[in-house]
C-alpha cells in the first residue's frame, strides 16, 4: 500500500461511493474513521491499516483532500453522491480562478460555470492550481478569472474547500472573464 493509493481509495469511498463500502455520510460528509478503516480492511492490501496511516496520509498530502475532526473523517470537496454535502457559505477572496479546456469556453461564457456531475463548481485561489486542474483536459488550458467578491455581494454562495480550493453552487457568466 502506498499513501497515494490510500488517498485515492479514501477519496473514492467518501466522495463517490460510500455505499460500496457500507458507509453512510452525515449531511456534512463525515463518517466515523473506525467505520472507514473496517471497510478498507476487507481488502487484503489494507488489512494492516491504522488511524496513524490515515493521519500520516492526510498530513503529507499536497492536495489536502480529507480532514479529521475528533473520531470522524471526511473528504473536503469533489463529491458526486446523490445527497448533497452541506457546507457553510463563506466570503471568498476578491478573485478566484478556474482552469478549463478550450472546447468548453463557448458553453461557459453562455451559461456560466455549473457543477455537472459534481456537487459544486471547483475554483482555485491561485492561477497555478487553476492551470494544473485545467491541464487534466487540455495541455494549454484557458484560465478564467472569477470576480468572486462581486458575485458574493450579489448573492452567489461560496464555500471553502481547502487552502487552495473554493467551491460554489454555480457561477453566472457575468462574473467570468478570460485572462
Tab-separated table of C-alpha atoms in Angstrom:
chain	number	residue	atom	x	y	z
A	1	UNK	CA	0.000	0.000	0.000
A	2	UNK	CA	1.225	3.477	-0.846
A	3	UNK	CA	-0.206	6.623	0.694
A	4	UNK	CA	-1.118	7.838	-2.776
A	5	UNK	CA	-3.193	4.673	-3.362
A	6	UNK	CA	-4.773	5.055	0.061
A	7	UNK	CA	-5.709	8.676	-0.640
A	8	UNK	CA	-7.352	7.707	-3.929
A	9	UNK	CA	-9.247	4.838	-2.306
A	10	UNK	CA	-10.493	7.011	0.552
A	11	UNK	CA	-11.434	9.755	-1.900
A	12	UNK	CA	-13.459	7.288	-3.930
A	13	UNK	CA	-15.168	5.926	-0.817
A	14	UNK	CA	-16.008	9.319	0.689
A	15	UNK	CA	-16.667	11.334	-2.486
A	16	UNK	CA	-18.386	8.937	-4.847
A	17	UNK	CA	-19.372	5.533	-3.468
A	18	UNK	CA	-19.794	5.333	0.303
A	19	UNK	CA	-22.500	2.680	-0.165
A	20	UNK	CA	-19.969	0.353	-1.835
A	21	UNK	CA	-18.031	0.396	1.429
A	22	UNK	CA	-21.063	0.141	3.693
A	23	UNK	CA	-20.573	3.744	4.834
A	24	UNK	CA	-23.199	6.383	5.497
A	25	UNK	CA	-22.098	10.017	5.244
A	26	UNK	CA	-23.793	12.522	7.507
A	27	UNK	CA	-25.125	15.741	5.945
A	28	UNK	CA	-21.662	17.320	6.047
A	29	UNK	CA	-19.887	14.264	4.645
A	30	UNK	CA	-18.443	12.876	7.899
A	31	UNK	CA	-18.086	9.184	8.780
A	32	UNK	CA	-16.528	7.575	11.851
A	33	UNK	CA	-12.903	6.833	10.999
A	34	UNK	CA	-13.210	3.371	12.562
A	35	UNK	CA	-16.046	2.550	10.113
A	36	UNK	CA	-13.840	3.617	7.215
A	37	UNK	CA	-10.909	1.556	8.481
A	38	UNK	CA	-13.126	-1.505	8.997
A	39	UNK	CA	-14.467	-1.152	5.449
A	40	UNK	CA	-10.997	-0.784	3.927
A	41	UNK	CA	-9.553	-3.692	5.939
A	42	UNK	CA	-11.821	-6.025	3.966
A	43	UNK	CA	-9.268	-5.602	1.158
A	44	UNK	CA	-6.034	-7.525	1.633
A	45	UNK	CA	-3.863	-4.529	0.747
A	46	UNK	CA	-5.376	-2.557	3.655
A	47	UNK	CA	-5.534	-5.396	6.200
A	48	UNK	CA	-2.985	-3.666	8.467
A	49	UNK	CA	-4.442	-0.143	8.073
A	50	UNK	CA	-4.388	2.059	11.183
A	51	UNK	CA	-5.601	5.506	12.181
A	52	UNK	CA	-1.937	6.531	12.156
A	53	UNK	CA	-1.681	5.564	8.469
A	54	UNK	CA	-4.648	7.753	7.611
A	55	UNK	CA	-3.339	10.598	9.766
A	56	UNK	CA	0.044	10.449	8.023
A	57	UNK	CA	-1.654	10.328	4.607
A	58	UNK	CA	-3.653	13.477	5.407
A	59	UNK	CA	-0.676	15.343	6.879
A	60	UNK	CA	1.652	14.605	3.967
A	61	UNK	CA	-0.817	15.030	1.109
A	62	UNK	CA	-0.164	18.010	-1.147
A	63	UNK	CA	-3.790	18.176	-2.285
A	64	UNK	CA	-5.414	18.258	1.169
A	65	UNK	CA	-8.477	16.252	0.151
A	66	UNK	CA	-9.508	14.996	3.612
A	67	UNK	CA	-9.779	16.149	7.187
A	68	UNK	CA	-10.229	14.701	10.664
A	69	UNK	CA	-12.377	16.081	13.462
A	70	UNK	CA	-12.352	14.011	16.625
A	71	UNK	CA	-13.033	10.441	15.544
A	72	UNK	CA	-14.553	11.407	12.176
A	73	UNK	CA	-13.148	11.869	8.679
A	74	UNK	CA	-14.492	13.457	5.514
A	75	UNK	CA	-13.489	14.452	2.008
A	76	UNK	CA	-13.317	18.228	1.698
A	77	UNK	CA	-14.551	18.523	-1.892
A	78	UNK	CA	-15.247	16.612	-5.086
A	79	UNK	CA	-18.399	14.778	-4.039
A	80	UNK	CA	-20.715	13.224	-6.600
A	81	UNK	CA	-23.052	11.400	-4.218
A	82	UNK	CA	-26.813	11.907	-4.565
A	83	UNK	CA	-27.156	13.516	-1.156
A	84	UNK	CA	-25.608	16.974	-1.379
A	85	UNK	CA	-22.951	17.661	1.240
A	86	UNK	CA	-23.945	20.775	3.153
A	87	UNK	CA	-21.357	23.483	3.600
A	88	UNK	CA	-21.412	26.886	5.259
A	89	UNK	CA	-21.149	29.847	2.907
A	90	UNK	CA	-18.038	31.970	3.433
A	91	UNK	CA	-16.972	35.252	1.828
A	92	UNK	CA	-14.378	34.353	-0.840
A	93	UNK	CA	-11.238	36.236	-1.844
A	94	UNK	CA	-11.842	39.075	-4.313
A	95	UNK	CA	-10.774	36.913	-7.259
A	96	UNK	CA	-10.803	33.171	-7.907
A	97	UNK	CA	-9.668	31.178	-10.948
A	98	UNK	CA	-10.923	28.246	-12.978
A	99	UNK	CA	-8.844	26.254	-15.454
A	100	UNK	CA	-10.711	24.667	-18.343
A	101	UNK	CA	-10.297	23.246	-21.829
A	102	UNK	CA	-10.775	25.468	-24.883
A	103	UNK	CA	-13.625	23.253	-26.104
A	104	UNK	CA	-15.788	24.261	-23.097
A	105	UNK	CA	-15.368	28.026	-23.467
A	106	UNK	CA	-18.463	28.808	-25.567
A	107	UNK	CA	-20.705	26.930	-23.163
A	108	UNK	CA	-19.138	28.540	-20.070
A	109	UNK	CA	-19.355	32.061	-21.492
A	110	UNK	CA	-23.017	31.408	-22.307
A	111	UNK	CA	-24.277	29.655	-19.191
A	112	UNK	CA	-21.553	30.248	-16.619
A	113	UNK	CA	-19.908	27.543	-14.534
A	114	UNK	CA	-22.213	24.762	-13.373
A	115	UNK	CA	-21.386	21.735	-11.262
A	116	UNK	CA	-22.419	18.996	-13.755
A	117	UNK	CA	-21.535	15.610	-12.212
A	118	UNK	CA	-20.076	17.087	-9.017
A	119	UNK	CA	-21.968	18.791	-6.245
A	120	UNK	CA	-20.104	22.079	-6.539
A	121	UNK	CA	-18.115	24.075	-9.071
A	122	UNK	CA	-14.423	23.907	-8.161
A	123	UNK	CA	-12.464	27.157	-8.175
A	124	UNK	CA	-8.851	27.895	-7.339
A	125	UNK	CA	-7.435	30.566	-5.101
A	126	UNK	CA	-4.333	30.872	-7.298
A	127	UNK	CA	-3.569	30.695	-11.022
A	128	UNK	CA	-1.075	27.837	-10.627
A	129	UNK	CA	-3.692	25.497	-9.174
A	130	UNK	CA	-6.158	26.515	-11.912
A	131	UNK	CA	-3.527	25.721	-14.548
A	132	UNK	CA	-2.832	22.308	-13.004
A	133	UNK	CA	-6.541	21.483	-12.867
A	134	UNK	CA	-7.139	22.724	-16.405
A	135	UNK	CA	-4.274	20.624	-17.745
A	136	UNK	CA	-6.242	17.473	-16.934
A	137	UNK	CA	-8.301	18.118	-20.077
A	138	UNK	CA	-6.162	20.494	-22.157
A	139	UNK	CA	-2.377	20.827	-22.371
A	140	UNK	CA	-2.785	24.598	-22.735
A	141	UNK	CA	-5.888	25.374	-20.651
A	142	UNK	CA	-7.852	28.604	-20.597
A	143	UNK	CA	-7.645	30.319	-17.226
A	144	UNK	CA	-10.833	32.094	-16.235
A	145	UNK	CA	-10.928	34.895	-13.692
A	146	UNK	CA	-13.933	34.919	-11.392
A	147	UNK	CA	-14.996	38.216	-9.832
A	148	UNK	CA	-15.843	36.346	-6.660
A	149	UNK	CA	-16.376	39.366	-4.430
A	150	UNK	CA	-18.929	40.913	-6.811
A	151	UNK	CA	-20.660	37.542	-7.170
A	152	UNK	CA	-20.730	37.153	-3.370
A	153	UNK	CA	-22.222	40.617	-2.946
A	154	UNK	CA	-24.905	39.659	-5.482
A	155	UNK	CA	-25.822	36.521	-3.536
A	156	UNK	CA	-23.675	33.782	-5.097
A	157	UNK	CA	-22.652	31.386	-2.330
A	158	UNK	CA	-19.042	30.272	-1.974
A	159	UNK	CA	-17.647	27.564	0.290
A	160	UNK	CA	-14.134	26.891	1.489
A	161	UNK	CA	-12.718	23.591	0.160
A	162	UNK	CA	-9.129	23.684	1.421
A	163	UNK	CA	-6.151	26.076	1.317
A	164	UNK	CA	-6.340	26.459	-2.477
A	165	UNK	CA	-9.796	25.195	-3.493
A	166	UNK	CA	-13.069	27.102	-3.245
A	167	UNK	CA	-16.495	25.783	-4.155
A	168	UNK	CA	-19.685	27.375	-5.483
A	169	UNK	CA	-23.101	26.061	-6.442
A	170	UNK	CA	-22.685	27.857	-9.775
A	171	UNK	CA	-21.031	30.990	-11.153
A	172	UNK	CA	-23.092	33.064	-13.601
A	173	UNK	CA	-21.276	34.103	-16.790
A	174	UNK	CA	-21.356	37.806	-15.918
A	175	UNK	CA	-18.706	37.215	-13.218
A	176	UNK	CA	-16.339	35.334	-15.554
A	177	UNK	CA	-13.599	36.738	-17.779
A	178	UNK	CA	-10.592	35.295	-19.589
A	179	UNK	CA	-7.029	36.138	-18.630
